[in-house]
Every structure is written in C-alpha cells, then in structure tokens.
C-alpha cells in the first residue's frame, strides 16, 4: 500500500513516501505559503496553480510572487485547517501526475497544542475532499517522532540504528509556530508526559524580522516573506536586495537563548527534563540551533548544562515527524492485513 506522510507546518510542508519502483525513501519540502486567487488564471499551469472545488490556489514559492493580499494567513488551528485539504490534494495530484503514484492512505500530524482537535481536522478533510475519513491517519507531533529515532537513530540511517542508546530523553520539536515536547522513557511516551506550546516556535524570530522591516522600511510583510528572509538573510523589494543577515543572526541567537530560559521558566517543561540523559532537538529550529551553536555555547554552559545535553540529529531534523508518520502508517496498515 502506498502511503503519503505529510507534516504540514506553519513555515514549511515536509513530505515522506516510499518510491514503489525503487523502494527508496523520498523526502520533499515546500514553503507553506498559500495564495487564493480571485478567479481562474488565464494561463492555467498545473505545476504552479492548483484547483480545489471552485477555487484556485498558488502554493509554495510562487505564492510569494503574488500581491500580499492573496496570501492566506497561517497562524493558528483554524487557518491551518483551512489550507490542509488544499495541500493534501495538491501533493496527491502532483505525485500521481509526475511519478504515477496513487496513494491509498494519507498520514498527517497535529501539534500537541491541538491534540483534542484531531477528529475535527479529519472530519473537515473528509468533507472538503469528499473521501472517507478512513483515508486519513492523524498523529501527534513530538510523541510520534520517537518512531524515526527508534528505527533509524540520530542519523536516519538504517545501518547505524544500533548507535542510538539513550534510555530516557526529552524530544523537543521546534516548529514554526509551536514547540512540542515529549518525555520518552524506554520506548514509551504518553500525553501525560508531553507538552505543546503555542506561539513559542520560530515564529518569534519571524515577528522580530517583520517588526524590523516595518520600522526600517515602512513595509508590512507577511510571516511567509519573513521566513524567506530568515532562510536567506536577504529582503527583496522592487528589484533591490537588502542584506539583513546580521539582524537575522541577532534575532535567532536571542530566540535560541530564550529556548534555554524556557526550560527553567516553564514548570512542566522543567520537570520533564530533570531526570533525562539528553534533550533531542528536531524540527526547523534544530537546524538553527546547529548553525548558531558556537554563539550560544557559553550560554548553555552558564546555565549548568553539560556540553552534550542538547543533541541534534546528524541531518534531516525537519523530517523526523514526516518519516515517523510514514513508519506508523505502514505499521497500522500491515497490522490490519
């Protein structure tokens, strides 16, 4: 059975599936910018424009080339719910058209912040896409990601899976909007030992970038545009490039130091990490941690953490959720046959 795993975040969309031809694990990523058009475009190109029911959308980098008023906001559960069927339909159609793959099951995830709204999401997807709810599996971010760690270890390499030896650890998923934290003891985790924090993710850096651009240029940009600046260090406007790399660096280091402080200022988070061997960071924020680790190393030591307490996977930290959704989906489907 072909399964498509989608980790739709507020900053980017991560995808994982197995190629039915080669058996290879395929990973894909898109910026989650979503633009809704007022009418059918004159030059309808399926690679850049997508139709769902009576509406037309432009997804990914192409959406950022349109006027800002076309961009759909993506900041909370309701806005996430609105764009999820659009992205699912787009991805299913794209891979079927380009690769000839027909998916029988779609696995998605929701932050622990929204763990009580999974059924609402599934019902909405079934209604909009006009398919059975059985087509979808919805899993919790953070807690689900342990499956990829247990299967492949920190390298996501099957040949190195035995190198993962932590008996207890906290898995911290630094997403764009949310931070999901799960205590893993042995192979067990539970919602009672997990935590979801809204508006604590990388969006805090984006808000700083948005504020800086507005104060320095008078231009009000969207979070999707700020994400491009975070990734590139460049603000592009009317044919000119503005180098904001130094400001981005300052905002990012401030955010990462805030993550260290959050471990002490949030009582539940503090209690989760007290008795573990390591904190393993995944998600887009983990890549920022890796990039700026030399700058925050002194802050880590100042707070009394050993140098190896905060661990980052060797690569592909953003894909741990999507890969875990795929592994869990395969296990569920195999158990039902």
Tab-separated table of C-alpha atoms in Angstrom:
chain	number	residue	atom	x	y	z
A	1	UNK	CA	0.000	0.000	0.000
A	2	UNK	CA	1.327	3.448	-0.935
A	3	UNK	CA	1.267	5.893	1.974
A	4	UNK	CA	1.897	9.631	1.765
A	5	UNK	CA	3.115	11.224	5.006
A	6	UNK	CA	2.683	15.000	5.274
A	7	UNK	CA	3.995	17.194	8.064
A	8	UNK	CA	2.204	20.452	7.311
A	9	UNK	CA	3.723	23.165	9.452
A	10	UNK	CA	3.194	26.894	9.689
A	11	UNK	CA	6.537	27.505	7.982
A	12	UNK	CA	7.044	24.561	5.663
A	13	UNK	CA	5.486	21.358	4.391
A	14	UNK	CA	7.573	18.201	4.735
A	15	UNK	CA	6.687	15.060	2.800
A	16	UNK	CA	7.833	11.441	3.022
A	17	UNK	CA	6.894	8.378	0.980
A	18	UNK	CA	8.419	5.211	-0.418
A	19	UNK	CA	9.026	5.004	-4.145
A	20	UNK	CA	7.091	1.942	-5.351
A	21	UNK	CA	9.683	1.452	-8.114
A	22	UNK	CA	12.946	1.612	-6.164
A	23	UNK	CA	11.806	1.193	-2.570
A	24	UNK	CA	13.747	4.376	-1.785
A	25	UNK	CA	12.608	6.792	0.925
A	26	UNK	CA	11.666	10.063	-0.797
A	27	UNK	CA	11.763	13.315	1.172
A	28	UNK	CA	10.352	16.581	-0.151
A	29	UNK	CA	9.870	20.076	1.253
A	30	UNK	CA	7.924	23.216	0.348
A	31	UNK	CA	7.466	26.592	1.942
A	32	UNK	CA	3.871	26.553	3.209
A	33	UNK	CA	2.856	29.849	1.563
A	34	UNK	CA	-0.676	29.505	0.189
A	35	UNK	CA	-2.336	32.100	-2.051
A	36	UNK	CA	-6.001	32.038	-3.089
A	37	UNK	CA	-6.856	33.637	-6.426
A	38	UNK	CA	-9.979	35.672	-7.114
A	39	UNK	CA	-10.668	33.861	-10.380
A	40	UNK	CA	-9.306	31.229	-12.747
A	41	UNK	CA	-5.939	32.400	-14.143
A	42	UNK	CA	-5.721	32.896	-17.913
A	43	UNK	CA	-2.586	30.733	-18.120
A	44	UNK	CA	-3.505	27.714	-16.012
A	45	UNK	CA	-0.309	25.757	-15.237
A	46	UNK	CA	-0.780	22.682	-13.021
A	47	UNK	CA	2.805	22.865	-11.762
A	48	UNK	CA	2.202	26.292	-10.201
A	49	UNK	CA	-1.574	26.630	-9.876
A	50	UNK	CA	-3.994	24.208	-8.292
A	51	UNK	CA	-7.786	23.982	-8.343
A	52	UNK	CA	-9.825	22.576	-5.459
A	53	UNK	CA	-13.572	22.632	-5.985
A	54	UNK	CA	-14.383	26.120	-7.330
A	55	UNK	CA	-11.261	27.877	-6.007
A	56	UNK	CA	-7.786	28.336	-7.453
A	57	UNK	CA	-4.592	28.396	-5.409
A	58	UNK	CA	-0.900	29.055	-5.890
A	59	UNK	CA	1.317	27.157	-3.457
A	60	UNK	CA	4.914	27.372	-2.298
A	61	UNK	CA	7.484	29.909	-3.563
A	62	UNK	CA	5.272	31.006	-6.462
A	63	UNK	CA	2.657	32.228	-3.967
A	64	UNK	CA	5.140	34.779	-2.621
A	65	UNK	CA	5.361	36.420	-6.048
A	66	UNK	CA	1.715	37.450	-5.887
A	67	UNK	CA	0.345	40.571	-4.125
A	68	UNK	CA	0.328	40.101	-0.337
A	69	UNK	CA	-3.458	40.283	-0.107
A	70	UNK	CA	-3.698	36.929	-1.918
A	71	UNK	CA	-1.740	35.093	0.802
A	72	UNK	CA	-3.861	33.127	3.247
A	73	UNK	CA	-2.891	33.651	6.893
A	74	UNK	CA	-1.352	30.669	8.646
A	75	UNK	CA	-1.110	31.304	12.363
A	76	UNK	CA	-3.470	29.034	14.336
A	77	UNK	CA	-5.524	25.849	14.128
A	78	UNK	CA	-8.358	27.365	12.094
A	79	UNK	CA	-6.048	28.759	9.418
A	80	UNK	CA	-4.059	25.513	9.382
A	81	UNK	CA	-7.273	23.530	8.948
A	82	UNK	CA	-8.314	25.731	6.025
A	83	UNK	CA	-5.150	25.102	3.976
A	84	UNK	CA	-4.587	21.418	4.860
A	85	UNK	CA	-7.020	19.926	2.282
A	86	UNK	CA	-5.557	22.224	-0.376
A	87	UNK	CA	-2.025	20.965	0.241
A	88	UNK	CA	-3.086	17.323	0.530
A	89	UNK	CA	-4.978	17.463	-2.752
A	90	UNK	CA	-2.122	19.308	-4.466
A	91	UNK	CA	0.520	16.812	-3.325
A	92	UNK	CA	-1.565	13.720	-4.126
A	93	UNK	CA	-2.251	15.020	-7.625
A	94	UNK	CA	1.340	16.156	-8.205
A	95	UNK	CA	2.936	12.818	-7.326
A	96	UNK	CA	0.328	10.881	-9.241
A	97	UNK	CA	0.786	13.102	-12.309
A	98	UNK	CA	4.599	13.253	-12.215
A	99	UNK	CA	5.515	9.873	-10.708
A	100	UNK	CA	2.447	7.764	-11.379
A	101	UNK	CA	1.929	7.010	-7.667
A	102	UNK	CA	-1.575	6.505	-6.349
A	103	UNK	CA	-1.717	6.830	-2.559
A	104	UNK	CA	-4.210	4.730	-0.605
A	105	UNK	CA	-3.544	6.333	2.787
A	106	UNK	CA	-2.568	9.841	3.944
A	107	UNK	CA	-0.817	10.292	7.303
A	108	UNK	CA	-0.725	13.780	8.805
A	109	UNK	CA	0.078	15.219	12.231
A	110	UNK	CA	-1.029	17.951	14.597
A	111	UNK	CA	0.879	19.758	17.298
A	112	UNK	CA	0.193	18.651	20.853
A	113	UNK	CA	-1.329	22.123	21.266
A	114	UNK	CA	-4.220	20.878	19.099
A	115	UNK	CA	-4.320	17.258	20.272
A	116	UNK	CA	-8.043	17.483	21.141
A	117	UNK	CA	-8.973	18.650	17.636
A	118	UNK	CA	-7.684	15.759	15.539
A	119	UNK	CA	-11.163	14.408	14.834
A	120	UNK	CA	-12.313	17.874	13.804
A	121	UNK	CA	-9.477	18.000	11.283
A	122	UNK	CA	-10.273	14.536	9.928
A	123	UNK	CA	-13.968	15.337	9.547
A	124	UNK	CA	-13.128	18.554	7.718
A	125	UNK	CA	-10.739	16.802	5.325
A	126	UNK	CA	-13.348	14.147	4.588
A	127	UNK	CA	-15.972	16.807	3.876
A	128	UNK	CA	-13.856	19.067	1.668
A	129	UNK	CA	-12.047	16.328	-0.248
A	130	UNK	CA	-15.176	14.155	-0.413
A	131	UNK	CA	-13.450	10.953	0.626
A	132	UNK	CA	-13.934	8.558	3.522
A	133	UNK	CA	-12.360	9.578	6.868
A	134	UNK	CA	-10.642	6.179	6.738
A	135	UNK	CA	-8.359	7.663	4.071
A	136	UNK	CA	-6.520	9.629	6.773
A	137	UNK	CA	-4.493	8.973	9.905
A	138	UNK	CA	-3.783	11.914	12.227
A	139	UNK	CA	-0.866	11.591	14.653
A	140	UNK	CA	0.600	13.779	17.415
A	141	UNK	CA	3.759	15.711	16.587
A	142	UNK	CA	6.613	15.285	19.008
A	143	UNK	CA	5.488	11.989	20.531
A	144	UNK	CA	5.173	10.366	17.102
A	145	UNK	CA	8.673	11.480	16.081
A	146	UNK	CA	10.240	8.997	18.506
A	147	UNK	CA	9.452	6.234	15.993
A	148	UNK	CA	12.006	7.514	13.452
A	149	UNK	CA	14.599	7.796	16.238
A	150	UNK	CA	13.969	4.268	17.438
A	151	UNK	CA	14.017	2.880	13.899
A	152	UNK	CA	16.959	4.771	12.440
A	153	UNK	CA	18.713	6.619	15.274
A	154	UNK	CA	20.062	10.150	15.042
A	155	UNK	CA	21.389	9.666	11.526
A	156	UNK	CA	18.176	8.404	9.886
A	157	UNK	CA	20.459	5.675	8.557
A	158	UNK	CA	19.267	2.059	8.962
A	159	UNK	CA	22.890	0.888	9.100
A	160	UNK	CA	23.513	2.969	12.229
A	161	UNK	CA	20.312	2.287	14.136
A	162	UNK	CA	22.089	0.408	16.948
A	163	UNK	CA	24.043	3.560	17.834
A	164	UNK	CA	21.002	5.113	19.480
A	165	UNK	CA	21.276	4.155	23.164
A	166	UNK	CA	19.501	6.783	25.309
A	167	UNK	CA	17.233	5.078	27.856
A	168	UNK	CA	15.365	8.281	28.626
A	169	UNK	CA	15.294	11.582	26.821
A	170	UNK	CA	13.098	14.538	26.008
A	171	UNK	CA	12.197	15.021	22.374
A	172	UNK	CA	11.732	18.721	21.620
A	173	UNK	CA	10.220	19.641	18.255
A	174	UNK	CA	10.968	23.296	17.466
A	175	UNK	CA	8.401	24.139	14.828
A	176	UNK	CA	7.456	27.385	13.161
A	177	UNK	CA	4.515	28.189	15.440
A	178	UNK	CA	4.598	25.550	18.160
A	179	UNK	CA	7.055	23.680	20.327
A	180	UNK	CA	6.120	20.068	21.104
A	181	UNK	CA	7.888	18.323	23.977
A	182	UNK	CA	7.646	14.636	24.811
A	183	UNK	CA	9.306	12.602	27.561
A	184	UNK	CA	10.467	9.255	26.176
A	185	UNK	CA	11.348	6.525	28.666
A	186	UNK	CA	12.436	3.303	27.031
A	187	UNK	CA	10.014	3.001	24.125
A	188	UNK	CA	7.134	4.659	25.958
A	189	UNK	CA	5.599	8.106	25.781
A	190	UNK	CA	2.219	9.489	26.747
A	191	UNK	CA	0.250	12.710	26.522
A	192	UNK	CA	0.537	12.992	30.309
A	193	UNK	CA	4.290	13.416	29.900
A	194	UNK	CA	4.128	15.742	26.921
A	195	UNK	CA	3.619	19.420	26.366
A	196	UNK	CA	2.553	21.673	23.496
A	197	UNK	CA	3.435	25.375	23.498
A	198	UNK	CA	1.737	27.706	21.018
A	199	UNK	CA	3.395	30.834	19.598
A	200	UNK	CA	6.775	29.755	21.031
A	201	UNK	CA	8.298	28.401	17.841
A	202	UNK	CA	10.486	30.008	15.194
A	203	UNK	CA	7.603	32.442	14.569
A	204	UNK	CA	9.151	34.563	17.339
A	205	UNK	CA	12.127	35.203	15.042
A	206	UNK	CA	9.748	35.955	12.177
A	207	UNK	CA	7.896	38.523	14.290
A	208	UNK	CA	11.201	40.257	15.036
A	209	UNK	CA	12.041	40.307	11.322
A	210	UNK	CA	8.588	41.648	10.429
A	211	UNK	CA	8.937	44.374	13.048
A	212	UNK	CA	12.437	45.327	11.875
A	213	UNK	CA	11.417	45.530	8.208
A	214	UNK	CA	8.402	47.673	9.043
A	215	UNK	CA	10.355	50.066	11.252
A	216	UNK	CA	13.238	50.409	8.795
A	217	UNK	CA	11.301	50.497	5.501
A	218	UNK	CA	7.640	51.061	6.332
A	219	UNK	CA	6.728	47.827	4.509
A	220	UNK	CA	4.386	45.371	6.247
A	221	UNK	CA	5.489	41.867	5.218
A	222	UNK	CA	3.812	38.521	5.936
A	223	UNK	CA	5.300	35.652	8.001
A	224	UNK	CA	5.892	33.647	4.815
A	225	UNK	CA	8.022	36.503	3.475
A	226	UNK	CA	9.861	36.756	6.797
A	227	UNK	CA	10.605	33.013	6.535
A	228	UNK	CA	12.409	33.667	3.240
A	229	UNK	CA	14.454	36.394	4.938
A	230	UNK	CA	15.266	34.029	7.825
A	231	UNK	CA	16.487	31.386	5.363
A	232	UNK	CA	18.408	33.711	3.034
A	233	UNK	CA	19.256	36.806	5.092
A	234	UNK	CA	18.004	38.912	2.176
A	235	UNK	CA	14.944	41.177	1.929
A	236	UNK	CA	13.977	41.708	-1.714
A	237	UNK	CA	11.832	44.653	-2.767
A	238	UNK	CA	11.281	46.285	-6.145
A	239	UNK	CA	14.438	44.929	-7.734
A	240	UNK	CA	16.744	45.651	-4.807
A	241	UNK	CA	18.280	43.275	-2.276
A	242	UNK	CA	18.760	44.347	1.342
A	243	UNK	CA	21.224	42.355	3.426
A	244	UNK	CA	19.592	41.621	6.801
A	245	UNK	CA	21.847	38.693	7.700
A	246	UNK	CA	23.290	40.401	10.776
A	247	UNK	CA	19.831	41.281	12.114
A	248	UNK	CA	18.621	37.739	11.410
A	249	UNK	CA	21.598	36.349	13.309
A	250	UNK	CA	20.884	38.574	16.324
A	251	UNK	CA	17.179	37.675	16.365
A	252	UNK	CA	17.945	33.956	16.040
A	253	UNK	CA	20.522	33.888	18.835
A	254	UNK	CA	18.070	35.752	21.074
A	255	UNK	CA	15.408	33.148	20.304
A	256	UNK	CA	17.715	30.182	20.982
A	257	UNK	CA	18.800	31.661	24.317
A	258	UNK	CA	15.086	32.014	25.052
A	259	UNK	CA	14.700	28.262	24.470
A	260	UNK	CA	17.310	27.685	27.177
A	261	UNK	CA	15.453	30.001	29.539
A	262	UNK	CA	12.127	28.344	28.710
A	263	UNK	CA	13.458	25.092	30.149
A	264	UNK	CA	13.567	26.775	33.565
A	265	UNK	CA	10.680	29.242	33.342
A	266	UNK	CA	8.015	26.677	32.368
A	267	UNK	CA	7.383	24.408	35.401
A	268	UNK	CA	6.073	21.417	33.430
A	269	UNK	CA	8.899	21.567	30.917
A	270	UNK	CA	11.401	21.891	33.761
A	271	UNK	CA	10.037	18.769	35.442
A	272	UNK	CA	10.158	16.795	32.187
A	273	UNK	CA	13.879	17.371	31.674
A	274	UNK	CA	15.081	16.968	35.268
A	275	UNK	CA	15.768	13.225	35.125
A	276	UNK	CA	16.658	12.576	31.485
A	277	UNK	CA	20.009	11.940	29.843
A	278	UNK	CA	19.521	14.241	26.858
A	279	UNK	CA	17.229	16.653	25.072
A	280	UNK	CA	16.994	15.786	21.380
A	281	UNK	CA	16.011	18.713	19.179
A	282	UNK	CA	14.184	18.218	15.885
A	283	UNK	CA	12.287	20.483	13.516
A	284	UNK	CA	13.369	23.627	11.721
A	285	UNK	CA	14.520	25.211	14.965
A	286	UNK	CA	17.013	22.374	15.449
A	287	UNK	CA	18.801	23.389	12.250
A	288	UNK	CA	19.073	26.937	13.585
A	289	UNK	CA	20.490	25.530	16.825
A	290	UNK	CA	23.116	23.648	14.826
A	291	UNK	CA	24.024	26.740	12.809
A	292	UNK	CA	24.433	29.038	15.799
A	293	UNK	CA	25.700	26.547	18.389
A	294	UNK	CA	29.123	28.245	18.696
A	295	UNK	CA	27.387	31.539	19.552
A	296	UNK	CA	25.170	30.025	22.276
A	297	UNK	CA	27.661	27.506	23.709
A	298	UNK	CA	28.672	29.851	26.530
A	299	UNK	CA	25.010	30.413	27.405
A	300	UNK	CA	24.495	26.640	27.612
A	301	UNK	CA	27.471	26.265	29.945
A	302	UNK	CA	26.405	29.279	32.002
A	303	UNK	CA	23.136	27.513	32.810
A	304	UNK	CA	24.937	24.420	34.048
A	305	UNK	CA	24.138	22.022	31.193
A	306	UNK	CA	26.805	19.542	30.080
A	307	UNK	CA	28.014	20.197	26.546
A	308	UNK	CA	26.302	17.076	25.183
A	309	UNK	CA	22.928	17.542	26.912
A	310	UNK	CA	21.306	19.162	23.856
A	311	UNK	CA	21.545	16.787	20.889
A	312	UNK	CA	20.797	17.492	17.227
A	313	UNK	CA	20.336	14.721	14.639
A	314	UNK	CA	23.132	14.411	12.097
A	315	UNK	CA	20.863	15.575	9.264
A	316	UNK	CA	17.244	15.967	8.164
A	317	UNK	CA	15.997	17.031	11.596
A	318	UNK	CA	12.977	18.650	9.923
A	319	UNK	CA	11.809	15.312	8.521
A	320	UNK	CA	11.582	13.256	11.725
A	321	UNK	CA	7.836	13.824	12.048
A	322	UNK	CA	7.044	13.013	8.414
A	323	UNK	CA	9.218	9.875	8.450
A	324	UNK	CA	7.609	8.761	11.710
A	325	UNK	CA	4.115	9.269	10.260
A	326	UNK	CA	5.148	7.063	7.341
A	327	UNK	CA	6.548	4.338	9.610
A	328	UNK	CA	3.472	4.390	11.869
A	329	UNK	CA	1.128	4.354	8.885
A	330	UNK	CA	2.884	1.313	7.449
A	331	UNK	CA	2.715	-0.471	10.791
A	332	UNK	CA	-1.003	0.245	11.164
A	333	UNK	CA	-1.810	-0.893	7.655
A	334	UNK	CA	0.282	-4.061	7.970
A	335	UNK	CA	-1.448	-4.942	11.240
A	336	UNK	CA	-4.828	-4.642	9.525
A	337	UNK	CA	-3.944	-7.094	6.741
